[in-house]
XYZ file of C-alpha atoms in Angstrom:
725
model
C 182.590 105.758 226.167
C 179.142 107.556 226.084
C 176.993 106.401 229.168
C 174.164 105.106 227.027
C 176.928 103.734 224.391
C 178.121 101.789 227.462
C 175.420 99.990 228.695
C 174.156 99.164 225.588
C 177.701 97.621 224.741
C 177.499 95.824 227.645
C 174.640 93.871 227.062
C 175.395 93.165 223.550
C 179.168 92.428 222.903
C 178.637 88.986 223.836
C 175.803 88.030 222.071
C 177.277 89.214 218.966
C 179.436 87.048 217.563
C 177.107 83.690 218.688
C 174.244 85.605 216.661
C 176.713 85.773 214.080
C 177.374 82.429 213.287
C 173.932 81.277 213.799
C 173.100 83.519 210.392
C 175.968 82.140 209.033
C 175.259 78.142 209.138
C 171.897 79.057 208.142
C 172.881 81.034 204.624
C 172.452 78.895 201.792
C 175.703 77.972 199.658
C 175.343 78.362 195.713
C 175.907 75.312 193.431
C 179.624 75.543 191.995
C 181.009 73.551 189.534
C 183.642 71.361 190.857
C 187.382 73.141 191.671
C 189.789 72.604 188.927
C 192.793 70.129 189.458
C 195.350 71.868 191.800
C 192.513 74.769 191.924
C 192.227 75.555 195.995
C 188.759 76.151 197.499
C 187.601 79.587 197.867
C 187.502 81.039 201.378
C 184.209 80.123 201.827
C 184.025 77.295 200.189
C 187.549 76.108 202.788
C 185.309 77.453 205.431
C 182.085 75.678 205.391
C 184.179 72.501 204.605
C 186.143 72.696 208.289
C 183.115 74.282 210.095
C 180.928 71.700 208.536
C 181.427 68.976 206.765
C 184.963 67.526 207.642
C 183.529 67.386 211.827
C 179.981 65.432 210.331
C 182.525 62.835 208.705
C 185.382 62.988 211.871
C 182.617 61.968 213.983
C 179.724 59.376 212.418
C 182.774 57.770 209.377
C 186.103 57.373 210.859
C 185.625 54.959 213.173
C 185.042 52.656 209.869
C 186.205 54.554 206.759
C 189.845 55.984 208.019
C 193.314 55.366 208.662
C 192.466 55.008 211.836
C 191.923 51.125 211.294
C 194.445 48.830 209.743
C 191.726 47.753 207.098
C 189.052 50.448 206.581
C 185.233 48.799 205.929
C 184.123 47.576 202.375
C 187.732 49.601 201.126
C 186.617 52.959 201.799
C 188.322 55.474 203.113
C 186.020 58.869 204.209
C 189.620 60.775 205.655
C 190.791 62.024 202.496
C 189.106 63.287 198.793
C 191.207 61.144 197.285
C 189.552 58.395 199.039
C 186.273 59.428 198.499
C 187.129 59.903 194.605
C 188.519 56.524 194.134
C 185.581 54.633 196.294
C 185.854 50.958 198.256
C 184.667 47.983 196.852
C 181.914 49.622 195.362
C 183.172 52.274 193.472
C 183.711 55.878 193.943
C 181.226 57.087 196.528
C 181.054 61.140 195.233
C 180.379 62.349 191.984
C 181.096 66.272 192.728
C 178.993 68.840 191.717
C 176.120 65.886 191.541
C 174.800 64.914 194.560
C 172.164 63.136 193.219
C 174.252 60.716 191.800
C 176.748 60.298 194.689
C 176.469 57.079 196.155
C 177.392 59.030 199.741
C 174.446 60.783 199.991
C 172.415 57.874 198.475
C 173.589 56.126 201.604
C 172.779 58.941 203.890
C 169.308 58.963 202.821
C 168.659 55.241 203.399
C 169.387 54.126 199.453
C 169.725 51.127 199.362
C 171.402 51.232 202.897
C 171.270 53.529 205.409
C 174.643 55.380 206.771
C 175.609 55.412 209.650
C 174.269 52.324 210.538
C 173.853 53.188 214.126
C 170.923 55.718 212.886
C 170.568 58.509 210.427
C 172.176 61.746 210.287
C 170.751 64.914 211.250
C 168.217 66.785 208.598
C 170.513 69.255 208.302
C 173.783 67.420 208.621
C 172.349 66.002 205.757
C 171.632 69.093 203.656
C 175.377 70.247 204.436
C 177.090 67.298 202.983
C 174.725 67.060 199.725
C 175.753 71.271 199.526
C 178.677 70.425 200.351
C 178.850 67.396 196.834
C 177.169 70.277 195.178
C 179.977 72.333 195.589
C 182.417 70.032 194.166
C 183.580 68.354 197.091
C 186.398 70.684 198.037
C 189.017 69.308 200.637
C 191.981 71.873 200.973
C 194.384 69.637 201.462
C 193.383 68.057 197.879
C 193.690 70.414 196.098
C 197.302 71.632 197.263
C 198.306 67.528 197.053
C 197.336 67.961 193.425
C 199.087 71.094 192.828
C 202.606 69.303 194.411
C 202.372 71.052 197.052
C 202.622 69.069 200.840
C 199.618 68.590 202.344
C 199.492 70.004 206.567
C 200.983 67.747 208.664
C 198.885 67.126 211.636
C 201.493 65.971 213.691
C 203.254 69.343 213.120
C 203.891 71.972 215.892
C 200.617 74.513 216.060
C 201.644 77.761 214.628
C 199.234 80.255 216.419
C 201.291 83.133 214.836
C 200.794 81.725 211.607
C 196.715 81.520 211.847
C 196.592 84.661 213.337
C 198.319 86.135 210.598
C 195.679 84.095 207.883
C 192.285 85.221 208.873
C 191.151 88.964 209.092
C 189.356 88.412 212.149
C 192.578 88.006 214.222
C 194.488 91.615 212.441
C 194.343 94.079 215.365
C 190.872 96.106 215.147
C 191.913 99.531 212.782
C 190.072 102.227 212.410
C 188.365 102.693 209.264
C 185.371 105.080 206.871
C 182.184 104.684 206.654
C 180.809 104.530 203.226
C 179.831 107.158 201.049
C 176.053 106.954 200.625
C 173.972 109.082 198.385
C 171.238 110.627 200.819
C 174.590 111.755 203.249
C 170.814 113.644 205.405
C 169.511 110.345 205.985
C 172.546 108.681 208.451
C 172.788 110.063 212.363
C 175.248 108.561 213.019
C 178.254 107.038 211.386
C 177.204 103.500 212.189
C 173.685 104.975 210.073
C 176.217 104.901 206.992
C 176.900 100.966 207.413
C 173.314 100.534 206.920
C 171.813 102.891 204.626
C 174.891 101.450 202.180
C 173.684 97.487 202.684
C 169.896 98.779 202.082
C 171.633 100.470 198.969
C 172.889 97.681 197.750
C 169.990 95.517 198.055
C 167.658 97.961 196.731
C 165.959 99.094 199.357
C 164.740 102.305 200.837
C 164.899 102.618 204.740
C 161.450 102.386 207.171
C 159.796 106.120 207.620
C 160.945 107.729 210.956
C 158.569 106.341 214.176
C 156.063 108.703 214.902
C 156.754 109.555 219.078
C 155.085 107.600 220.284
C 155.681 104.616 218.353
C 159.575 105.415 219.248
C 159.044 105.609 222.949
C 156.918 102.196 223.105
C 159.694 100.387 221.309
C 162.746 102.479 223.783
C 160.998 100.557 226.373
C 160.238 96.969 225.166
C 163.925 97.275 224.437
C 165.429 98.626 227.094
C 163.212 97.674 230.083
C 161.284 94.822 228.430
C 157.748 96.514 229.428
C 155.270 99.252 227.696
C 155.518 102.419 228.093
C 152.739 103.857 230.364
C 150.489 106.730 228.960
C 151.971 108.862 230.603
C 155.633 108.451 229.598
C 153.983 108.256 226.086
C 152.449 111.818 226.647
C 155.372 113.555 227.981
C 158.097 112.132 225.401
C 155.172 112.844 222.785
C 155.249 116.922 224.351
C 158.617 117.435 225.059
C 159.642 119.594 222.119
C 163.077 119.857 223.503
C 166.602 118.562 221.273
C 167.597 116.898 224.479
C 164.021 115.154 224.113
C 164.952 110.941 222.863
C 168.373 110.994 225.478
C 166.568 112.319 228.249
C 164.031 109.385 227.502
C 166.920 106.732 227.003
C 168.712 107.919 230.416
C 165.722 107.478 232.255
C 165.153 103.869 231.039
C 168.418 103.271 231.602
C 167.867 104.285 235.435
C 165.125 102.074 235.565
C 165.133 98.522 237.707
C 163.653 97.131 235.250
C 166.666 97.724 232.757
C 168.962 95.478 235.013
C 166.198 93.172 234.920
C 164.911 92.865 230.934
C 169.157 92.215 230.167
C 170.490 90.621 232.643
C 168.519 87.682 231.374
C 170.674 87.806 227.967
C 173.151 86.699 230.448
C 171.991 84.385 231.924
C 170.782 82.475 228.426
C 174.128 82.843 227.648
C 175.723 81.079 230.971
C 172.218 78.758 230.601
C 171.152 79.448 234.311
C 169.267 76.935 235.802
C 167.656 76.796 239.628
C 168.608 73.172 239.649
C 171.042 70.136 238.447
C 168.551 68.469 235.779
C 168.746 65.055 235.301
C 167.220 62.198 236.553
C 166.965 63.481 240.556
C 167.098 67.537 239.519
C 168.613 68.789 243.016
C 167.803 72.695 243.362
C 171.201 74.526 242.874
C 172.107 76.443 246.359
C 171.077 79.939 246.537
C 170.841 79.882 242.055
C 168.963 83.391 243.066
C 171.541 84.983 243.836
C 173.686 84.959 240.760
C 170.389 85.863 239.168
C 170.228 89.040 241.404
C 173.647 89.991 241.228
C 173.778 90.162 237.320
C 170.567 92.563 237.676
C 171.812 94.779 240.162
C 175.449 94.888 237.948
C 173.356 95.879 234.942
C 171.857 98.866 237.194
C 175.208 99.547 238.453
C 177.318 99.813 235.268
C 179.545 97.735 236.271
C 182.131 97.938 233.528
C 182.403 94.750 231.248
C 186.384 93.448 232.111
C 184.974 93.880 235.660
C 182.196 91.612 235.040
C 184.518 89.173 233.128
C 187.184 88.924 236.023
C 184.496 88.084 238.744
C 183.424 85.220 237.000
C 186.554 83.810 236.419
C 187.925 84.788 240.053
C 185.706 86.580 241.649
C 186.703 85.022 244.903
C 190.252 85.847 244.356
C 190.386 89.403 244.020
C 192.412 91.771 246.466
C 189.703 94.440 245.897
C 186.113 92.744 245.679
C 183.479 94.438 244.767
C 181.019 95.498 247.421
C 177.456 96.549 247.239
C 176.257 100.361 247.313
C 175.342 99.546 251.358
C 178.750 98.187 251.935
C 177.061 94.699 253.479
C 177.655 92.343 251.013
C 180.379 91.416 248.689
C 179.480 91.255 244.922
C 182.456 89.985 243.610
C 182.488 86.504 245.726
C 179.075 85.713 243.804
C 180.214 86.033 240.188
C 182.239 82.044 240.071
C 178.544 81.022 240.739
C 178.162 80.605 237.063
C 180.595 77.768 236.897
C 178.010 75.694 239.497
C 175.188 76.071 236.530
C 175.920 73.171 235.586
C 173.957 69.694 234.629
C 174.977 66.644 237.078
C 174.699 63.316 236.165
C 172.291 61.219 238.797
C 174.429 59.584 241.105
C 177.065 59.428 238.032
C 178.270 55.156 238.433
C 181.934 56.679 236.666
C 182.276 60.556 237.974
C 185.163 60.908 236.221
C 183.232 61.182 233.092
C 180.669 63.275 234.653
C 183.921 65.140 235.806
C 185.292 65.595 232.315
C 181.655 66.336 230.877
C 180.745 69.564 233.373
C 184.311 70.826 233.194
C 183.997 70.940 229.549
C 180.767 72.371 229.387
C 182.392 75.081 232.063
C 184.796 75.546 229.172
C 182.827 75.458 226.665
C 180.306 77.817 228.337
C 182.831 80.393 229.069
C 184.678 80.596 226.040
C 181.427 81.272 224.180
C 180.177 84.248 226.461
C 183.742 86.165 226.424
C 185.388 84.851 223.246
C 182.843 84.040 220.891
C 184.971 80.920 220.175
C 183.717 77.272 220.158
C 187.246 76.800 221.799
C 185.462 73.137 223.351
C 186.112 72.678 219.476
C 190.420 71.841 220.623
C 189.908 69.475 222.871
C 190.717 66.273 220.762
C 192.921 68.306 218.679
C 193.988 72.116 217.746
C 191.311 74.271 216.113
C 190.243 73.412 212.641
C 190.173 77.180 211.463
C 190.330 79.534 215.097
C 193.432 79.849 216.321
C 193.171 77.758 219.589
C 195.320 75.078 220.744
C 194.700 71.518 222.381
C 197.568 73.385 225.153
C 194.777 76.579 225.154
C 192.096 74.059 226.027
C 193.877 72.119 228.703
C 195.189 75.088 229.916
C 191.501 76.189 230.757
C 190.415 72.881 230.932
C 193.139 72.553 234.032
C 191.869 75.672 235.681
C 188.379 74.620 236.273
C 189.875 71.150 237.394
C 191.378 72.336 240.125
C 188.336 74.600 241.552
C 186.044 73.038 243.821
C 182.817 73.768 244.169
C 181.473 75.305 247.717
C 178.814 77.210 249.390
C 180.563 81.063 250.756
C 178.975 83.710 252.846
C 178.667 86.646 250.333
C 178.788 89.106 253.525
C 181.688 91.284 253.407
C 184.134 90.746 255.276
C 183.325 94.099 257.708
C 180.063 92.278 258.641
C 181.467 88.588 258.666
C 184.113 90.250 261.849
C 181.255 91.994 263.478
C 181.546 91.185 267.249
C 184.370 89.345 266.807
C 187.044 91.344 268.656
C 184.107 91.848 271.216
C 183.842 88.261 271.909
C 187.980 87.178 271.758
C 187.888 90.119 274.541
C 185.183 88.550 276.191
C 186.706 85.208 276.525
C 189.940 86.395 277.849
C 188.036 87.885 280.476
C 186.164 84.621 281.157
C 189.139 82.443 280.779
C 191.031 84.352 283.743
C 187.876 84.494 285.782
C 188.201 81.005 285.446
C 191.457 80.604 286.288
C 191.286 82.834 289.458
C 188.281 80.326 290.580
C 190.014 77.116 290.030
C 193.231 78.015 291.680
C 191.200 79.307 294.674
C 189.701 76.263 294.547
C 192.174 73.320 294.468
C 193.175 73.108 297.605
C 190.365 72.442 299.326
C 189.301 70.464 296.028
C 191.547 67.341 296.657
C 188.878 67.240 300.190
C 185.784 67.382 298.504
C 186.734 64.521 295.813
C 187.611 62.165 297.840
C 184.392 62.746 299.530
C 182.899 62.692 296.779
C 184.391 59.184 295.794
C 184.318 57.606 299.056
C 181.204 55.289 297.012
C 184.052 54.036 294.005
C 186.671 52.692 296.177
C 186.044 49.312 294.668
C 185.913 51.007 291.065
C 189.116 52.205 292.393
C 190.236 48.813 293.652
C 189.565 47.018 290.143
C 191.233 49.708 288.107
C 194.409 49.049 289.742
C 193.883 46.089 289.316
C 193.412 46.403 285.647
C 196.160 48.447 285.233
C 198.637 46.239 286.570
C 197.604 43.375 284.596
C 197.911 45.357 281.191
C 201.572 46.334 282.112
C 201.942 42.579 282.097
C 200.490 41.302 279.159
C 202.248 44.618 276.711
C 205.487 42.996 277.996
C 204.688 40.264 277.082
C 203.354 41.249 273.992
C 200.298 42.125 271.728
C 197.755 42.904 273.738
C 193.346 43.399 273.598
C 192.529 46.723 273.180
C 192.349 47.709 277.192
C 189.345 50.029 278.871
C 190.811 53.763 278.658
C 190.811 54.103 282.725
C 189.455 56.414 284.625
C 190.937 59.751 285.881
C 188.967 59.875 288.851
C 188.840 56.204 290.193
C 193.043 56.674 289.470
C 193.009 59.904 292.172
C 190.888 57.803 294.520
C 193.573 54.998 294.629
C 196.119 57.413 294.628
C 194.332 59.472 297.677
C 194.888 56.309 299.556
C 198.044 55.587 299.647
C 200.465 56.870 302.820
C 202.282 59.443 302.403
C 205.291 57.687 302.468
C 204.919 54.867 300.024
C 203.032 57.578 297.362
C 206.067 58.491 295.198
C 205.936 54.490 294.511
C 202.196 54.394 293.848
C 202.492 57.231 291.323
C 205.502 55.735 289.660
C 203.641 52.711 289.457
C 200.896 54.151 287.636
C 202.505 56.174 285.319
C 204.658 53.061 284.059
C 201.446 51.888 283.804
C 199.894 53.896 281.781
C 203.425 54.214 279.479
C 203.444 51.171 278.762
C 199.637 51.533 277.922
C 199.863 54.463 275.774
C 203.388 52.451 273.878
C 200.983 49.716 273.386
C 198.242 51.709 271.558
C 200.780 53.939 269.816
C 202.788 50.786 267.987
C 199.223 49.315 267.075
C 198.211 52.428 265.544
C 201.476 52.469 263.536
C 201.160 48.940 262.387
C 197.301 48.990 261.269
C 196.733 52.829 259.852
C 198.555 55.336 257.670
C 198.229 58.293 259.637
C 196.981 61.122 256.399
C 196.224 64.449 258.249
C 196.822 65.694 261.768
C 194.645 68.600 261.915
C 196.433 69.718 265.874
C 200.037 70.620 264.025
C 201.286 71.498 260.859
C 199.041 69.469 258.762
C 196.841 72.006 259.088
C 198.263 74.625 257.089
C 197.511 72.294 253.972
C 193.320 72.483 254.590
C 191.488 74.894 252.499
C 189.044 76.303 254.903
C 187.081 79.247 255.153
C 184.888 80.383 257.330
C 184.884 83.361 260.564
C 184.620 80.131 263.163
C 188.010 79.208 262.092
C 191.664 79.728 263.062
C 194.941 80.979 261.604
C 196.778 77.914 263.678
C 195.185 74.533 265.325
C 193.871 75.052 268.743
C 196.129 73.710 271.525
C 194.511 70.840 274.127
C 192.675 72.714 277.093
C 190.952 75.011 274.765
C 187.141 75.897 275.366
C 183.852 76.693 273.636
C 182.198 80.056 275.080
C 178.325 78.915 276.415
C 175.746 81.301 274.739
C 172.949 80.236 275.862
C 171.286 79.213 279.985
C 173.813 79.879 283.272
C 177.037 77.991 282.555
C 180.065 79.677 281.004
C 181.567 76.380 279.010
C 179.879 74.368 276.593
C 183.405 71.951 276.432
C 187.260 71.911 276.918
C 188.827 70.479 273.622
C 191.970 68.377 272.951
C 193.751 70.486 270.228
C 192.096 70.369 266.479
C 190.429 72.810 264.318
C 187.164 73.928 265.566
C 184.482 76.151 264.220
C 182.541 77.763 267.549
C 185.015 78.989 270.389
C 183.666 81.864 270.212
C 180.406 81.125 268.549
C 178.042 78.324 267.021
C 176.914 81.323 264.896
C 180.292 81.752 263.224
C 180.635 79.121 259.947
C 183.430 77.097 258.936
C 184.238 74.604 256.389
C 187.399 72.450 256.446
C 188.424 70.868 253.154
C 191.700 68.312 253.068
C 193.391 68.535 250.136
C 192.364 66.238 247.027
C 193.932 62.647 246.844
C 193.757 59.946 245.243
C 191.429 56.717 247.558
C 193.392 53.868 248.139
C 192.549 52.542 250.914
C 189.276 50.815 252.129
C 188.681 52.472 254.942
C 188.877 56.258 256.194
C 188.993 57.149 259.641
C 188.713 60.700 261.248
C 188.160 61.978 264.491
C 185.587 63.976 264.467
C 182.542 66.241 266.817
C 180.186 68.326 266.233
C 175.994 69.060 265.907
C 173.013 71.380 264.692
C 172.703 69.398 261.297
C 177.210 69.930 261.027
C 178.597 67.569 258.481
C 181.412 65.384 257.129
C 181.667 64.534 253.254
C 183.681 62.722 251.077
C 183.271 64.668 247.924
C 184.249 62.428 244.603
C 185.638 63.954 241.223
C 184.197 67.454 243.059
C 180.528 65.548 242.823
C 178.509 68.457 244.656
C 175.067 66.562 245.203
C 175.504 63.439 246.995
C 171.531 62.032 248.070
C 172.113 58.495 248.891
C 173.255 55.210 246.835
C 176.833 54.625 246.574
C 177.155 58.805 247.019
C 176.407 57.797 251.030
C 179.875 58.423 252.746
C 178.536 61.360 254.666
C 178.260 61.665 258.190
C 176.920 64.071 260.821
C 177.627 64.247 263.945
C 175.928 64.572 266.967
C 178.219 64.888 269.951
C 180.668 67.651 271.148
C 183.160 65.093 272.228
C 185.813 64.120 269.660
C 185.188 60.439 268.471
C 186.122 58.253 265.734
C 184.463 57.618 262.986
C 184.858 54.984 260.198
C 183.354 55.270 255.918
C 183.914 52.025 254.217
C 186.102 53.689 250.844
C 186.584 50.266 248.777
C 184.161 51.065 245.995
C 185.904 54.366 245.388
C 189.683 53.130 245.051
C 191.032 54.961 242.312
C 188.901 58.020 241.889
C 190.105 61.317 243.293
C 188.727 63.042 246.508
C 188.838 65.078 249.233
C 186.608 65.613 252.479
C 185.061 68.233 253.847
C 184.502 68.857 257.367
C 181.552 71.806 257.571
C 178.579 73.464 259.382
C 174.894 73.240 258.544
C 174.845 76.140 256.130
C 178.086 75.740 254.344
C 178.445 72.001 253.281
C 179.030 71.500 249.403
C 175.358 69.708 248.980
C 171.854 70.062 246.946
C 169.409 71.868 248.795
C 166.468 70.191 250.323
C 163.090 72.131 249.725
C 160.805 72.170 252.729
C 157.747 71.284 251.422
C 159.019 68.258 249.587
C 156.852 65.663 251.609
C 159.313 63.044 251.026
C 161.719 64.741 252.837
C 159.808 65.034 255.818
C 161.705 61.991 257.703
C 164.794 64.477 257.275
C 165.922 66.137 260.676
C 164.764 69.892 260.441
C 167.250 72.436 259.936
C 167.172 74.889 262.830
C 166.991 78.138 261.578
C 168.909 80.236 263.593
C 171.959 79.773 261.694
C 173.799 78.115 264.859
C 176.405 75.138 264.035
C 179.925 73.191 265.064
C 182.246 71.151 263.874
C 185.838 69.940 265.504
C 188.321 67.508 263.391
C 191.444 66.362 264.775
C 192.698 63.399 262.869
C 192.079 61.825 259.850
C 194.263 57.992 258.933
C 193.647 55.636 256.153
C 193.642 51.799 256.571
C 192.331 48.707 254.878
C 191.524 46.561 257.709
C 188.040 47.103 259.729
C 189.474 48.584 262.930
C 188.920 51.741 265.086
C 192.229 53.493 265.799
C 193.091 53.652 269.837
C 193.534 56.742 271.493
C 196.456 57.859 272.840
C 195.512 61.495 274.315
C 194.063 60.098 277.629
C 192.524 62.618 280.700
C 194.730 60.524 283.330
C 197.891 61.419 281.309
C 196.968 64.908 282.511
C 197.225 63.444 286.255
C 200.759 61.905 285.728
C 202.464 65.014 284.599
C 205.814 65.928 286.471
C 207.358 63.733 288.726
C 206.375 61.669 291.822
C 207.727 64.221 294.308
C 206.061 67.168 292.736
C 202.841 65.078 292.732
C 202.503 63.775 296.413
C 203.724 67.959 297.670
C 200.301 69.167 295.729
């Protein structure tokens, strides 16, 4: 395909169907005599009835006047032509061919009473019904019945091949000959022959050729949306070469303003907006990136089929398209079109809101790429186009499984910058620390003993408390005990004579074995373990970001400190963490979807720098307090339990998201909005971190008891080994 044609096809193809439909709806339908009994409506009449009249009757009349209810109001049925002609208690409601004498039309105007009772139809709808009655009220099923044929069975299987055979729009494209015209000298292209033939049929003559100044001005407005400059006009006016026009087109196509001009039309099809609408009207995070992505796509001659793939699944393509500098994953931005939806403001029924916006996503994508109203098949097979209800819900189901998210659009090479170097540096740090700690191990006992002398009383108290806990555990359920102090236990053992050490060690170990057994029984009785991110459950998570690892971190993993003189920020238990190499690495962990069926959800988490844990209800991505308040921003580098009261959301679909600051699924705060100044300010340096290990469901307001404690690391092995150590 020539370059110019390719560029303009990209701009115009998706617009043709919707523009044609608009013109068709606005064209007048001439009055016709009523069809004779058994005479089928012609194609135009059937098309008009199916697209304009049947939906009006179904939406506004069938609830009271159809077979949907046992006894139609007033004995009147409006779901068949026979019902309209038979009428109800007051007689027939239409006189085919004479709308002024038809009670149905009079009721729509409020004479003597208004129908439908909840409010008048739009003027265009009343005009459509008036035209239909004037045409003779054609009804395809009625003419079939009058001719002795069976009307279509609404419960019959959808016959897609037959639907395709029945209308010219579904036939394969075939080459055709341009029409013959009287003036063979005027057409410059085969398309011109179609234009001239239509003008001849209407008795019109073509407009005279534009002068060169007008031509360059028109072309500039069409392709760039801007007037031509005096220099451009003069250059074209003075260029007498045969390629002058083609060269001018190419220059305008090379202009960056071409993408700005034509991407606007694409954005109109995908209802581009930078906020979600409704009362709250929250900003859509980074919506401008989708706008600029389209501008670049038009300027870079991205093929139409490639742009469709990127819009539907750009984040899943095995060969993503990169920007010219190789730093941006352009394909990743395409699915952002699905985020351009209206969200209700804190909807009390988020499921209804979700159905509405998915239906809108289906409607927008199908109109833009197919030129079809696929959403018409939401409640039944399409009445005119070859679209089944199954087709609709296949598309709906695909979008239902998708989730709103915030993704880094850097290329993989950019995302992985310095990853290997940081991992190697951390390995070196691990080796140096191991060597230093091993060298210090011989003296650490004496140093700790000297430091812990003031804690002797604490050690004695801890030992007595441990013995009491064992007695309570043996006697039955015990109250929640203190976690114990590693240093206090160490001091207690250090005070024991060598001969008595094995017995003291075994006694302390037995105390804590009993304590842990009690805690495990308590947790098993009161909590339903849902996901344990320290083990195989980690693989079931939906995650992305360079901060995450392929497998969960093992106990003893540490994070490197990037600031100051320290090497480590902490040594952690097993779990999932985003900052083990750097707090600049992003990460998002999302659980599988689940139905909320418990009064409480608790999770073990740590994090900081405005990282977030969100409960995403029915994919509603704009929590702003109120009933959508289940949001937590951890401010600690130690794992701890957080509890949510989820009773209100029981029965709804949800998932839990753990995310670093810039990657949480959220609305965008406007930093200039004075109402938001009480909120914590964003760091602005890209640093954030989060970690998680366990999620449990429960119906009582309790907190799970810890079963992984620092003191247990002191009690590994046997007593003799511990004594010699």
